[in-house]
Amino acid sequence: MKVLKFLLPILCIGILSCNNDDDDKGSSPKPRDVQEVYEEDLATIEAYLATHSFRIENSNDTGNYNQIVFDTIAGDNANGTPIKESDFLKSKMVESGKYSFKLYYLSFREGAESEYKPTIGDDAVISYKGQLTNGTAFDQLQSPSRVDLPGFIVGFRQALIEFSGATGYQIENDGRISFNDDYGVGAVFVPSVLGYFNSTSATIPAYAPLIFSFQMYKAYQMDHDNDGIPSYLEDINGNGILLKDYEDDTDKNGYLNYQDADDDGDGTPTKDEIVVEDTNGNGIIEPEEISMPDTNGNGTPDYLDPTVF
């Protein structure tokens, strides 16, 4: 079995994980209508899927195997199979406020079935390449690295959570980690409404659909504030966003619930107002393994109710 060897830093990388979902990356023109932009983006993406094919490259040059590469269907590739006809192409609907957006993604290899799939609040070891629909690359992480998914743009994050990592790894004598070759391999086609929308940068125009090809090597369930509740369950309004979503700050103290060890600000730590039992002993806490008492019966669990001490 092939293995992939690399050093495993924890990074804040590129334009993705260092920015939040609504971060201003530069000058921002007055926003256009969201639905109108989405329909334009969807048409652009679907045209791309009809006029491009993809192939898998296996190369050690960048430290990655199984990279998805896109080709225009023309010239020497005139007989290429359009992505839209590929059995690997999937889609999902992503809800955002009053809107619902279609997200296309390629699942060339979903990853090992036995391995943990990350949630919106987790860490993952990945590598990736980002490009515009005209082929211009704007970001790349060649060496697989551990990253924090709450900081990624919605569209990329929503694709990553569909993949799992490899069945195993080993640590070499020189400290490198070698992953088995059954990790996840995919790509996602992100409308700007699930990306940077009207924000601009030197490499990304306003309202630009984005394409990411990526590899998912491993995922880790995260409890950022160590309060006993996995971070993804602290998305109180259920909009799929954690970072800088201040609707998820129950006590309005400036610390989001997934970063706050006392979510309701009553002086009693959250971990003392819930009961957690890892019944399956796998270190992955499921919602049903968390008991959230509601002492006064008002419908708000104690850990979110400042009137309960």
GROMACS .gro file of C-alpha atoms in nm:
model
  309
    1MET     CA    1   0.000   0.000   0.000
    2LYS     CA    2   0.126   0.346  -0.086
    3VAL     CA    3   0.175   0.590   0.194
    4LEU     CA    4   0.206   0.965   0.201
    5LYS     CA    5   0.486   1.114   0.408
    6PHE     CA    6   0.495   1.465   0.549
    7LEU     CA    7   0.558   1.677   0.853
    8LEU     CA    8   0.239   1.770   1.038
    9PRO     CA    9   0.231   2.135   1.148
   10ILE     CA   10  -0.080   2.313   1.270
   11LEU     CA   11  -0.117   2.616   1.047
   12CYS     CA   12  -0.323   2.925   0.988
   13ILE     CA   13  -0.305   2.911   0.613
   14GLY     CA   14  -0.364   3.114   0.302
   15ILE     CA   15  -0.676   3.317   0.252
   16LEU     CA   16  -0.897   3.045   0.393
   17SER     CA   17  -0.839   2.949   0.751
   18CYS     CA   18  -0.712   3.291   0.860
   19ASN     CA   19  -1.035   3.459   0.751
   20ASN     CA   20  -1.391   3.418   0.869
   21ASP     CA   21  -1.697   3.364   0.655
   22ASP     CA   22  -1.786   3.732   0.631
   23ASP     CA   23  -1.438   3.882   0.667
   24ASP     CA   24  -1.354   4.185   0.454
   25LYS     CA   25  -1.045   4.100   0.251
   26GLY     CA   26  -1.017   4.437   0.083
   27SER     CA   27  -1.235   4.704  -0.074
   28SER     CA   28  -1.596   4.590  -0.101
   29PRO     CA   29  -1.841   4.746  -0.347
   30LYS     CA   30  -2.205   4.782  -0.247
   31PRO     CA   31  -2.345   4.428  -0.236
   32ARG     CA   32  -2.565   4.307  -0.519
   33ASP     CA   33  -2.879   4.101  -0.471
   34VAL     CA   34  -2.782   3.762  -0.326
   35GLN     CA   35  -3.027   3.553  -0.531
   36GLU     CA   36  -2.930   3.728  -0.853
   37VAL     CA   37  -2.559   3.668  -0.792
   38TYR     CA   38  -2.623   3.306  -0.698
   39GLU     CA   39  -2.812   3.238  -1.020
   40GLU     CA   40  -2.526   3.389  -1.222
   41ASP     CA   41  -2.270   3.185  -1.030
   42LEU     CA   42  -2.468   2.865  -1.071
   43ALA     CA   43  -2.487   2.923  -1.446
   44THR     CA   44  -2.110   2.983  -1.458
   45ILE     CA   45  -2.039   2.669  -1.258
   46GLU     CA   46  -2.273   2.451  -1.461
   47ALA     CA   47  -2.117   2.583  -1.782
   48TYR     CA   48  -1.775   2.489  -1.641
   49LEU     CA   49  -1.898   2.141  -1.556
   50ALA     CA   50  -2.021   2.102  -1.916
   51THR     CA   51  -1.701   2.224  -2.082
   52HIS     CA   52  -1.432   2.071  -1.860
   53SER     CA   53  -1.317   1.723  -1.771
   54PHE     CA   54  -1.097   1.608  -1.486
   55ARG     CA   55  -0.819   1.357  -1.439
   56ILE     CA   56  -0.620   1.223  -1.148
   57GLU     CA   57  -0.247   1.288  -1.131
   58ASN     CA   58  -0.023   1.079  -0.908
   59SER     CA   59   0.290   1.276  -0.834
   60ASN     CA   60   0.541   1.297  -0.554
   61ASP     CA   61   0.668   1.636  -0.671
   62THR     CA   62   0.445   1.835  -0.437
   63GLY     CA   63   0.414   1.573  -0.168
   64ASN     CA   64   0.060   1.479  -0.279
   65TYR     CA   65  -0.087   1.176  -0.452
   66ASN     CA   66  -0.423   1.160  -0.630
   67GLN     CA   67  -0.457   1.525  -0.726
   68ILE     CA   68  -0.763   1.629  -0.929
   69VAL     CA   69  -0.664   1.832  -1.235
   70PHE     CA   70  -0.912   2.002  -1.470
   71ASP     CA   71  -0.891   2.028  -1.851
   72THR     CA   72  -1.096   2.224  -2.103
   73ILE     CA   73  -1.271   1.994  -2.349
   74ALA     CA   74  -1.096   2.112  -2.666
   75GLY     CA   75  -0.794   2.032  -2.882
   76ASP     CA   76  -0.618   1.718  -2.764
   77ASN     CA   77  -0.890   1.679  -2.501
   78ALA     CA   78  -1.180   1.720  -2.743
   79ASN     CA   79  -1.314   1.377  -2.651
   80GLY     CA   80  -1.292   1.434  -2.277
   81THR     CA   81  -1.591   1.344  -2.061
   82PRO     CA   82  -1.765   1.653  -1.918
   83ILE     CA   83  -1.760   1.669  -1.540
   84LYS     CA   84  -2.139   1.700  -1.543
   85GLU     CA   85  -2.158   1.345  -1.684
   86SER     CA   86  -1.922   1.196  -1.425
   87ASP     CA   87  -2.052   0.947  -1.171
   88PHE     CA   88  -1.823   1.118  -0.920
   89LEU     CA   89  -2.016   1.447  -0.937
   90LYS     CA   90  -2.250   1.506  -0.646
   91SER     CA   91  -2.441   1.801  -0.506
   92LYS     CA   92  -2.595   1.913  -0.180
   93MET     CA   93  -2.815   2.199  -0.071
   94VAL     CA   94  -2.665   2.445   0.175
   95GLU     CA   95  -2.904   2.656   0.381
   96SER     CA   96  -2.803   3.012   0.466
   97GLY     CA   97  -3.065   3.227   0.632
   98LYS     CA   98  -3.368   3.250   0.405
   99TYR     CA   99  -3.166   3.117   0.111
  100SER     CA  100  -3.084   2.770  -0.014
  101PHE     CA  101  -2.786   2.716  -0.244
  102LYS     CA  102  -2.678   2.421  -0.454
  103LEU     CA  103  -2.318   2.312  -0.404
  104TYR     CA  104  -2.156   2.082  -0.660
  105TYR     CA  105  -1.861   1.868  -0.556
  106LEU     CA  106  -1.657   1.577  -0.691
  107SER     CA  107  -1.617   1.278  -0.464
  108PHE     CA  108  -1.345   1.080  -0.640
  109ARG     CA  109  -1.273   0.894  -0.316
  110GLU     CA  110  -1.478   0.960  -0.005
  111GLY     CA  111  -1.213   0.827   0.231
  112ALA     CA  112  -1.213   0.523   0.456
  113GLU     CA  113  -1.561   0.431   0.577
  114SER     CA  114  -1.429   0.346   0.922
  115GLU     CA  115  -1.276   0.691   0.973
  116TYR     CA  116  -1.429   1.001   1.129
  117LYS     CA  117  -1.585   1.263   0.902
  118PRO     CA  118  -1.530   1.615   1.035
  119THR     CA  119  -1.805   1.859   1.120
  120ILE     CA  120  -1.808   2.237   1.077
  121GLY     CA  121  -1.641   2.272   1.417
  122ASP     CA  122  -1.350   2.032   1.377
  123ASP     CA  123  -0.986   2.016   1.274
  124ALA     CA  124  -0.868   1.828   0.967
  125VAL     CA  125  -0.541   1.737   0.799
  126ILE     CA  126  -0.573   1.841   0.436
  127SER     CA  127  -0.393   1.972   0.131
  128TYR     CA  128  -0.562   2.172  -0.143
  129LYS     CA  129  -0.541   2.399  -0.445
  130GLY     CA  130  -0.777   2.691  -0.510
  131GLN     CA  131  -0.844   2.839  -0.854
  132LEU     CA  132  -1.089   3.058  -1.042
  133THR     CA  133  -1.305   2.917  -1.321
  134ASN     CA  134  -1.060   3.067  -1.574
  135GLY     CA  135  -0.788   2.845  -1.432
  136THR     CA  136  -0.601   3.113  -1.238
  137ALA     CA  137  -0.465   2.967  -0.913
  138PHE     CA  138  -0.504   3.190  -0.608
  139ASP     CA  139  -0.400   2.967  -0.320
  140GLN     CA  140  -0.237   2.631  -0.255
  141LEU     CA  141  -0.135   2.421   0.041
  142GLN     CA  142   0.096   2.157  -0.100
  143SER     CA  143   0.207   1.997   0.225
  144PRO     CA  144  -0.078   1.832   0.416
  145SER     CA  145  -0.134   2.027   0.735
  146ARG     CA  146  -0.375   2.040   1.025
  147VAL     CA  147  -0.624   2.327   0.995
  148ASP     CA  148  -0.926   2.458   1.186
  149LEU     CA  149  -1.245   2.426   0.977
  150PRO     CA  150  -1.452   2.702   1.147
  151GLY     CA  151  -1.229   2.958   0.972
  152PHE     CA  152  -1.290   2.826   0.621
  153ILE     CA  153  -1.539   2.972   0.377
  154VAL     CA  154  -1.878   2.803   0.390
  155GLY     CA  155  -1.868   2.633   0.050
  156PHE     CA  156  -1.528   2.472   0.101
  157ARG     CA  157  -1.611   2.366   0.455
  158GLN     CA  158  -1.941   2.212   0.349
  159ALA     CA  159  -1.758   1.996   0.095
  160LEU     CA  160  -1.482   1.889   0.335
  161ILE     CA  161  -1.731   1.751   0.586
  162GLU     CA  162  -1.841   1.495   0.326
  163PHE     CA  163  -1.500   1.324   0.335
  164SER     CA  164  -1.304   1.112   0.579
  165GLY     CA  165  -0.936   1.033   0.610
  166ALA     CA  166  -0.709   0.731   0.587
  167THR     CA  167  -0.735   0.409   0.788
  168GLY     CA  168  -0.397   0.456   0.945
  169TYR     CA  169  -0.057   0.613   0.957
  170GLN     CA  170   0.286   0.552   1.095
  171ILE     CA  171   0.558   0.779   1.230
  172GLU     CA  172   0.890   0.736   1.054
  173ASN     CA  173   1.229   0.754   1.225
  174ASP     CA  174   1.277   1.109   1.099
  175GLY     CA  175   0.946   1.224   1.251
  176ARG     CA  176   0.745   1.225   0.930
  177ILE     CA  177   0.392   1.086   0.930
  178SER     CA  178   0.296   0.834   0.661
  179PHE     CA  179  -0.076   0.799   0.580
  180ASN     CA  180  -0.227   0.503   0.399
  181ASP     CA  181  -0.354   0.581   0.050
  182ASP     CA  182  -0.727   0.545   0.122
  183TYR     CA  183  -0.775   0.909   0.228
  184GLY     CA  184  -1.044   1.130   0.075
  185VAL     CA  185  -0.992   1.297  -0.263
  186GLY     CA  186  -1.235   1.554  -0.401
  187ALA     CA  187  -1.309   1.897  -0.542
  188VAL     CA  188  -1.580   2.157  -0.489
  189PHE     CA  189  -1.728   2.432  -0.707
  190VAL     CA  190  -1.821   2.721  -0.477
  191PRO     CA  191  -2.064   2.998  -0.576
  192SER     CA  192  -1.952   3.333  -0.440
  193VAL     CA  193  -2.252   3.346  -0.205
  194LEU     CA  194  -2.083   3.059  -0.019
  195GLY     CA  195  -1.739   3.216  -0.064
  196TYR     CA  196  -1.628   3.579  -0.046
  197PHE     CA  197  -1.929   3.731  -0.229
  198ASN     CA  198  -1.851   4.101  -0.293
  199SER     CA  199  -1.516   4.108  -0.109
  200THR     CA  200  -1.211   4.148  -0.329
  201SER     CA  201  -0.839   4.077  -0.306
  202ALA     CA  202  -0.541   4.094  -0.537
  203THR     CA  203  -0.621   3.746  -0.667
  204ILE     CA  204  -0.998   3.705  -0.625
  205PRO     CA  205  -1.248   3.943  -0.790
  206ALA     CA  206  -1.584   4.026  -0.638
  207TYR     CA  207  -1.858   3.769  -0.700
  208ALA     CA  208  -1.610   3.508  -0.821
  209PRO     CA  209  -1.705   3.138  -0.808
  210LEU     CA  210  -1.414   2.934  -0.670
  211ILE     CA  211  -1.287   2.581  -0.729
  212PHE     CA  212  -1.093   2.378  -0.474
  213SER     CA  213  -0.936   2.039  -0.529
  214PHE     CA  214  -0.830   1.874  -0.206
  215GLN     CA  215  -0.717   1.570  -0.012
  216MET     CA  216  -0.857   1.477   0.331
  217TYR     CA  217  -0.609   1.275   0.539
  218LYS     CA  218  -0.752   1.280   0.891
  219ALA     CA  219  -1.010   1.459   1.102
  220TYR     CA  220  -1.030   1.536   1.474
  221GLN     CA  221  -1.341   1.616   1.675
  222MET     CA  222  -1.281   1.947   1.853
  223ASP     CA  223  -1.405   2.100   2.176
  224HIS     CA  224  -1.225   2.433   2.149
  225ASP     CA  225  -1.318   2.558   2.496
  226ASN     CA  226  -1.300   2.220   2.672
  227ASP     CA  227  -1.648   2.263   2.815
  228GLY     CA  228  -1.763   1.909   2.729
  229ILE     CA  229  -1.968   2.008   2.425
  230PRO     CA  230  -1.811   1.942   2.083
  231SER     CA  231  -1.770   2.271   1.899
  232TYR     CA  232  -2.014   2.189   1.619
  233LEU     CA  233  -2.296   2.152   1.873
  234GLU     CA  234  -2.236   2.512   1.984
  235ASP     CA  235  -2.373   2.645   1.655
  236ILE     CA  236  -2.679   2.766   1.844
  237ASN     CA  237  -2.868   2.916   1.549
  238GLY     CA  238  -2.787   2.618   1.327
  239ASN     CA  239  -2.663   2.822   1.031
  240GLY     CA  240  -2.344   2.619   0.985
  241ILE     CA  241  -2.116   2.907   1.086
  242LEU     CA  242  -1.917   2.935   1.408
  243LEU     CA  243  -1.644   3.194   1.362
  244LYS     CA  244  -1.767   3.553   1.410
  245ASP     CA  245  -2.132   3.453   1.422
  246TYR     CA  246  -2.227   3.652   1.730
  247GLU     CA  247  -2.575   3.505   1.740
  248ASP     CA  248  -2.385   3.210   1.890
  249ASP     CA  249  -2.269   3.422   2.185
  250THR     CA  250  -2.537   3.346   2.444
  251ASP     CA  251  -2.410   3.573   2.721
  252LYS     CA  252  -2.299   3.849   2.479
  253ASN     CA  253  -1.957   3.876   2.640
  254GLY     CA  254  -1.770   3.883   2.310
  255TYR     CA  255  -1.671   3.517   2.325
  256LEU     CA  256  -1.859   3.278   2.099
  257ASN     CA  257  -2.007   2.976   2.272
  258TYR     CA  258  -1.758   2.737   2.114
  259GLN     CA  259  -1.479   2.953   2.261
  260ASP     CA  260  -1.648   3.023   2.597
  261ALA     CA  261  -1.623   2.780   2.890
  262ASP     CA  262  -1.922   2.948   3.061
  263ASP     CA  263  -2.175   2.993   2.781
  264ASP     CA  264  -2.446   3.171   2.981
  265GLY     CA  265  -2.212   3.378   3.198
  266ASP     CA  266  -2.370   3.267   3.526
  267GLY     CA  267  -2.040   3.185   3.691
  268THR     CA  268  -2.090   2.811   3.667
  269PRO     CA  269  -1.875   2.646   3.397
  270THR     CA  270  -2.070   2.480   3.118
  271LYS     CA  271  -1.904   2.146   3.195
  272ASP     CA  272  -2.065   2.155   3.541
  273GLU     CA  273  -2.415   2.211   3.397
  274ILE     CA  274  -2.414   1.913   3.159
  275VAL     CA  275  -2.340   1.541   3.183
  276VAL     CA  276  -2.122   1.379   2.917
  277GLU     CA  277  -2.068   1.006   2.884
  278ASP     CA  278  -1.858   0.855   2.607
  279THR     CA  279  -2.062   0.534   2.603
  280ASN     CA  280  -1.891   0.388   2.296
  281GLY     CA  281  -1.546   0.473   2.430
  282ASN     CA  282  -1.416   0.600   2.097
  283GLY     CA  283  -1.343   0.956   2.207
  284ILE     CA  284  -1.608   1.092   1.967
  285ILE     CA  285  -1.894   1.254   2.156
  286GLU     CA  286  -2.235   1.212   1.993
  287PRO     CA  287  -2.531   1.440   2.074
  288GLU     CA  288  -2.713   1.157   2.250
  289GLU     CA  289  -2.417   1.114   2.485
  290ILE     CA  290  -2.471   1.463   2.631
  291SER     CA  291  -2.739   1.526   2.890
  292MET     CA  292  -2.842   1.892   2.920
  293PRO     CA  293  -3.062   1.941   3.228
  294ASP     CA  294  -3.334   2.206   3.228
  295THR     CA  295  -3.384   2.256   3.601
  296ASN     CA  296  -3.662   2.516   3.588
  297GLY     CA  297  -3.838   2.357   3.291
  298ASN     CA  298  -3.846   2.673   3.084
  299GLY     CA  299  -3.717   2.504   2.771
  300THR     CA  300  -3.365   2.645   2.798
  301PRO     CA  301  -3.097   2.404   2.920
  302ASP     CA  302  -2.915   2.514   3.235
  303TYR     CA  303  -2.586   2.576   3.056
  304LEU     CA  304  -2.755   2.842   2.840
  305ASP     CA  305  -2.980   2.982   3.114
  306PRO     CA  306  -2.818   3.247   3.339
  307THR     CA  307  -3.111   3.230   3.583
  308VAL     CA  308  -3.005   2.880   3.694
  309PHE     CA  309  -2.708   2.863   3.931
   0.00000   0.00000   0.00000
